[in-house]
Amino acid sequence: GLTGGRYRPLTLSDEQQIHQTILDVLENIGMGDPIPMVRERALERGCFTNEHGRLCFPRGLVEDVIARAPKTAHLLARDPKHDMEIGGSRVHNYGGGEAVNMLDVGASSYRPSTLLDMYDAARMVDKMANIHAFARLVVATEIEDQLVCDINSAYASVAGTVKHTQLTFADAAHVQPTLDMLYMLAGGKDKFLERPFCNGGGCPVISPLRYGRDNSEVCVETIK
């Protein structure tokens, strides 16, 4: 990774003001539309629902979770030389965004992106020293079946790079079938669990301050 943390446009007072405002929002406005598992686990830990049915997080609970969260995380690669230790002043770069169009070199118009484009992007990232991991940059628009798309996208990504790879899923039910394929690539489930060279998830929060059901379910399933 690179060394960061030297550019500090905010003062400590500014940072503390932002932090306290976030705690106020979580405690007094809360989050809408939590899936049942999230609601149940949160209520068990001391959260509550307000008069609008929104899930609210007491500031003491949030600060306790932050204090007990690991300060470093390890993301492993198929090739150990690309293993990453996330934390401290270390900064790592990788992209994502799942675009649905590609602009070929020398072309004047875009075309729909394909699985081969995803594979080529992974191959390019594999050779770039300043990019430390991979997440699919484009979508395989030619594959209509979403389960088939998720499994093939995972395969194309891992086949293109030996760096750590982040996977996304259209549905929580697609996680285990994709894992079964990754176990085969790793040489068995035990081998994958020893060096999990992929992580999975999604963005469970949508605007304004609501949980998106599909991505929330995907996040829960990938945690399992």
Tab-separated table of C-alpha atoms in Angstrom:
chain	number	residue	atom	x	y	z
A	1	GLY	CA	0.000	0.000	0.000
A	2	LEU	CA	0.818	3.677	0.013
A	3	THR	CA	1.312	6.005	2.981
A	4	GLY	CA	-1.497	8.450	3.639
A	5	GLY	CA	-2.869	10.662	6.376
A	6	ARG	CA	-0.693	13.695	5.796
A	7	TYR	CA	-3.304	15.785	3.997
A	8	ARG	CA	-5.744	16.984	6.666
A	9	PRO	CA	-8.138	19.635	5.323
A	10	LEU	CA	-10.328	19.359	8.451
A	11	THR	CA	-9.342	20.453	11.940
A	12	LEU	CA	-9.854	18.120	14.882
A	13	SER	CA	-12.788	20.335	15.863
A	14	ASP	CA	-14.310	19.918	12.387
A	15	GLU	CA	-13.913	16.135	12.581
A	16	GLN	CA	-15.529	16.010	16.012
A	17	GLN	CA	-18.449	18.140	14.813
A	18	ILE	CA	-19.052	15.769	11.881
A	19	HIS	CA	-18.817	12.757	14.197
A	20	GLN	CA	-21.320	14.192	16.680
A	21	THR	CA	-23.717	15.149	13.868
A	22	ILE	CA	-23.634	11.576	12.541
A	23	LEU	CA	-24.385	10.244	16.029
A	24	ASP	CA	-27.308	12.694	16.285
A	25	VAL	CA	-28.724	11.539	12.938
A	26	LEU	CA	-28.478	7.835	13.821
A	27	GLU	CA	-30.040	8.370	17.245
A	28	ASN	CA	-32.778	10.871	16.387
A	29	ILE	CA	-33.652	10.215	12.723
A	30	GLY	CA	-32.542	6.621	12.326
A	31	MET	CA	-32.770	4.275	9.362
A	32	GLY	CA	-35.903	3.227	7.491
A	33	ASP	CA	-36.934	-0.175	6.100
A	34	PRO	CA	-34.534	-2.523	7.932
A	35	ILE	CA	-34.882	-6.166	6.948
A	36	PRO	CA	-36.226	-8.386	9.778
A	37	MET	CA	-32.845	-9.834	10.787
A	38	VAL	CA	-31.243	-6.397	11.041
A	39	ARG	CA	-34.184	-5.055	13.039
A	40	GLU	CA	-34.193	-8.015	15.431
A	41	ARG	CA	-30.462	-7.993	16.070
A	42	ALA	CA	-30.404	-4.208	16.512
A	43	LEU	CA	-33.289	-4.224	18.990
A	44	GLU	CA	-31.562	-6.991	20.953
A	45	ARG	CA	-28.493	-4.755	21.282
A	46	GLY	CA	-30.407	-1.727	22.594
A	47	CYS	CA	-31.669	0.048	19.485
A	48	PHE	CA	-35.265	1.269	19.319
A	49	THR	CA	-37.878	2.302	16.762
A	50	ASN	CA	-39.203	5.854	16.835
A	51	GLU	CA	-42.724	7.114	16.178
A	52	HIS	CA	-42.112	6.892	12.438
A	53	GLY	CA	-41.073	3.242	12.622
A	54	ARG	CA	-37.440	4.055	11.881
A	55	LEU	CA	-34.656	2.076	13.527
A	56	CYS	CA	-32.615	4.350	15.812
A	57	PHE	CA	-29.148	3.712	17.230
A	58	PRO	CA	-28.248	5.136	20.681
A	59	ARG	CA	-25.005	7.080	20.477
A	60	GLY	CA	-23.451	5.074	23.309
A	61	LEU	CA	-24.050	1.847	21.394
A	62	VAL	CA	-22.543	3.271	18.198
A	63	GLU	CA	-19.459	4.504	20.031
A	64	ASP	CA	-19.100	1.123	21.760
A	65	VAL	CA	-19.240	-0.714	18.423
A	66	ILE	CA	-16.638	1.658	16.951
A	67	ALA	CA	-14.339	1.187	19.956
A	68	ARG	CA	-14.508	-2.616	19.722
A	69	ALA	CA	-14.124	-2.809	15.934
A	70	PRO	CA	-10.801	-4.227	14.693
A	71	LYS	CA	-8.285	-1.546	13.799
A	72	THR	CA	-6.740	-3.641	11.045
A	73	ALA	CA	-8.146	-6.055	8.483
A	74	HIS	CA	-6.387	-8.508	6.201
A	75	LEU	CA	-7.482	-9.073	2.607
A	76	LEU	CA	-5.681	-12.056	1.144
A	77	ALA	CA	-4.841	-12.670	-2.500
A	78	ARG	CA	-4.328	-15.813	-4.554
A	79	ASP	CA	-0.679	-14.755	-4.688
A	80	PRO	CA	0.531	-13.912	-1.152
A	81	LYS	CA	2.717	-11.070	-2.447
A	82	HIS	CA	-0.510	-9.101	-3.033
A	83	ASP	CA	-1.928	-9.625	0.479
A	84	MET	CA	-3.134	-6.378	2.058
A	85	GLU	CA	-3.184	-5.232	5.663
A	86	ILE	CA	-5.781	-2.474	5.912
A	87	GLY	CA	-5.286	-0.020	8.753
A	88	GLY	CA	-3.111	2.701	10.213
A	89	SER	CA	-1.768	5.081	7.588
A	90	ARG	CA	-1.774	2.465	4.815
A	91	VAL	CA	-3.806	3.344	1.714
A	92	HIS	CA	-4.831	0.833	-0.950
A	93	ASN	CA	-6.541	1.517	-4.262
A	94	TYR	CA	-9.037	-0.440	-6.281
A	95	GLY	CA	-11.990	0.467	-8.441
A	96	GLY	CA	-15.593	-0.525	-8.868
A	97	GLY	CA	-18.821	0.852	-10.209
A	98	GLU	CA	-20.336	-1.749	-12.523
A	99	ALA	CA	-20.709	0.340	-15.675
A	100	VAL	CA	-22.904	-1.063	-18.451
A	101	ASN	CA	-21.015	0.490	-21.391
A	102	MET	CA	-17.505	0.357	-22.822
A	103	LEU	CA	-15.603	2.767	-25.050
A	104	ASP	CA	-13.059	0.919	-27.158
A	105	VAL	CA	-9.716	2.519	-28.017
A	106	GLY	CA	-10.220	4.693	-31.084
A	107	ALA	CA	-14.018	4.326	-31.054
A	108	SER	CA	-16.385	7.304	-31.139
A	109	SER	CA	-19.393	5.615	-29.523
A	110	TYR	CA	-20.043	3.348	-26.574
A	111	ARG	CA	-21.157	-0.273	-26.746
A	112	PRO	CA	-22.690	-2.581	-24.111
A	113	SER	CA	-20.063	-4.115	-21.830
A	114	THR	CA	-19.457	-7.869	-21.798
A	115	LEU	CA	-17.985	-10.619	-19.648
A	116	LEU	CA	-14.818	-10.480	-21.755
A	117	ASP	CA	-14.476	-6.768	-20.931
A	118	MET	CA	-14.663	-7.653	-17.234
A	119	TYR	CA	-11.961	-10.291	-17.676
A	120	ASP	CA	-9.751	-7.880	-19.625
A	121	ALA	CA	-10.159	-5.255	-16.891
A	122	ALA	CA	-9.041	-7.809	-14.302
A	123	ARG	CA	-6.020	-8.704	-16.451
A	124	MET	CA	-5.073	-5.033	-16.687
A	125	VAL	CA	-5.429	-4.469	-12.930
A	126	ASP	CA	-3.304	-7.562	-12.336
A	127	LYS	CA	-0.335	-5.787	-13.967
A	128	MET	CA	-0.818	-2.345	-12.386
A	129	ALA	CA	1.391	-1.833	-9.331
A	130	ASN	CA	-0.657	1.125	-8.053
A	131	ILE	CA	-3.961	-0.849	-8.035
A	132	HIS	CA	-3.967	-3.319	-5.175
A	133	ALA	CA	-7.194	-5.308	-5.620
A	134	PHE	CA	-9.999	-5.833	-8.127
A	135	ALA	CA	-13.751	-5.328	-8.246
A	136	ARG	CA	-15.703	-5.693	-11.456
A	137	LEU	CA	-15.668	-2.397	-13.298
A	138	VAL	CA	-18.291	-3.344	-15.887
A	139	VAL	CA	-21.325	-5.620	-16.109
A	140	ALA	CA	-21.708	-8.638	-18.381
A	141	THR	CA	-24.801	-7.247	-20.093
A	142	GLU	CA	-25.075	-10.194	-22.504
A	143	ILE	CA	-25.964	-12.626	-19.677
A	144	GLU	CA	-29.627	-12.246	-18.716
A	145	ASP	CA	-29.850	-14.941	-16.022
A	146	GLN	CA	-28.640	-13.166	-12.881
A	147	LEU	CA	-27.384	-16.303	-11.131
A	148	VAL	CA	-25.390	-17.289	-14.212
A	149	CYS	CA	-24.123	-13.712	-14.454
A	150	ASP	CA	-22.930	-13.613	-10.831
A	151	ILE	CA	-21.110	-16.951	-11.050
A	152	ASN	CA	-19.469	-16.124	-14.386
A	153	SER	CA	-18.552	-12.629	-13.209
A	154	ALA	CA	-16.809	-14.107	-10.184
A	155	TYR	CA	-14.969	-16.603	-12.381
A	156	ALA	CA	-13.885	-13.980	-14.920
A	157	SER	CA	-12.653	-11.704	-12.144
A	158	VAL	CA	-10.608	-14.374	-10.372
A	159	ALA	CA	-9.312	-15.809	-13.653
A	160	GLY	CA	-8.023	-12.375	-14.672
A	161	THR	CA	-6.048	-11.491	-11.561
A	162	VAL	CA	-4.235	-13.095	-8.651
A	163	LYS	CA	-4.965	-10.025	-6.505
A	164	HIS	CA	-7.744	-9.904	-3.914
A	165	THR	CA	-11.153	-9.635	-5.557
A	166	GLN	CA	-14.422	-8.145	-4.329
A	167	LEU	CA	-17.617	-9.762	-5.583
A	168	THR	CA	-21.153	-8.413	-5.747
A	169	PHE	CA	-24.381	-10.367	-6.056
A	170	ALA	CA	-27.809	-9.604	-7.460
A	171	ASP	CA	-29.499	-11.848	-4.885
A	172	ALA	CA	-28.557	-13.448	-1.574
A	173	ALA	CA	-29.385	-16.881	-3.019
A	174	HIS	CA	-26.468	-16.482	-5.446
A	175	VAL	CA	-23.791	-16.344	-2.741
A	176	GLN	CA	-23.482	-20.056	-1.927
A	177	PRO	CA	-23.450	-21.298	-5.544
A	178	THR	CA	-20.677	-18.808	-6.278
A	179	LEU	CA	-18.764	-19.959	-3.195
A	180	ASP	CA	-19.035	-23.555	-4.390
A	181	MET	CA	-17.310	-22.516	-7.618
A	182	LEU	CA	-14.608	-20.629	-5.689
A	183	TYR	CA	-13.982	-23.700	-3.500
A	184	MET	CA	-13.180	-25.643	-6.674
A	185	LEU	CA	-10.786	-22.949	-7.863
A	186	ALA	CA	-9.045	-22.918	-4.477
A	187	GLY	CA	-8.651	-26.700	-4.403
A	188	GLY	CA	-11.337	-27.299	-1.799
A	189	LYS	CA	-13.406	-25.501	0.830
A	190	ASP	CA	-10.665	-25.809	3.460
A	191	LYS	CA	-8.155	-24.206	1.113
A	192	PHE	CA	-10.479	-21.265	0.457
A	193	LEU	CA	-11.184	-20.775	4.164
A	194	GLU	CA	-7.427	-20.810	4.799
A	195	ARG	CA	-6.842	-18.083	2.201
A	196	PRO	CA	-10.153	-16.414	1.247
A	197	PHE	CA	-9.031	-14.478	-1.824
A	198	CYS	CA	-12.478	-12.920	-2.376
A	199	ASN	CA	-14.865	-10.937	-0.258
A	200	GLY	CA	-18.464	-10.170	-1.065
A	201	GLY	CA	-21.126	-7.684	-0.183
A	202	GLY	CA	-22.908	-4.622	-1.418
A	203	CYS	CA	-24.201	-1.237	-0.350
A	204	PRO	CA	-27.145	-1.879	2.015
A	205	VAL	CA	-28.004	1.803	2.438
A	206	ILE	CA	-29.982	3.828	-0.099
A	207	SER	CA	-31.073	7.436	-0.049
A	208	PRO	CA	-32.577	8.915	2.024
A	209	LEU	CA	-31.367	6.956	5.077
A	210	ARG	CA	-33.074	3.674	4.202
A	211	TYR	CA	-31.996	0.069	3.904
A	212	GLY	CA	-32.225	-1.545	0.476
A	213	ARG	CA	-33.697	-5.030	0.921
A	214	ASP	CA	-31.762	-6.900	-1.780
A	215	ASN	CA	-28.328	-5.586	-0.821
A	216	SER	CA	-29.058	-5.940	2.887
A	217	GLU	CA	-29.888	-9.610	2.374
A	218	VAL	CA	-26.728	-10.054	0.280
A	219	CYS	CA	-24.593	-8.466	3.011
A	220	VAL	CA	-26.087	-10.742	5.666
A	221	GLU	CA	-25.531	-13.837	3.519
A	222	THR	CA	-21.910	-12.948	2.719
A	223	ILE	CA	-21.221	-12.391	6.426
A	224	LYS	CA	-22.559	-15.882	7.125
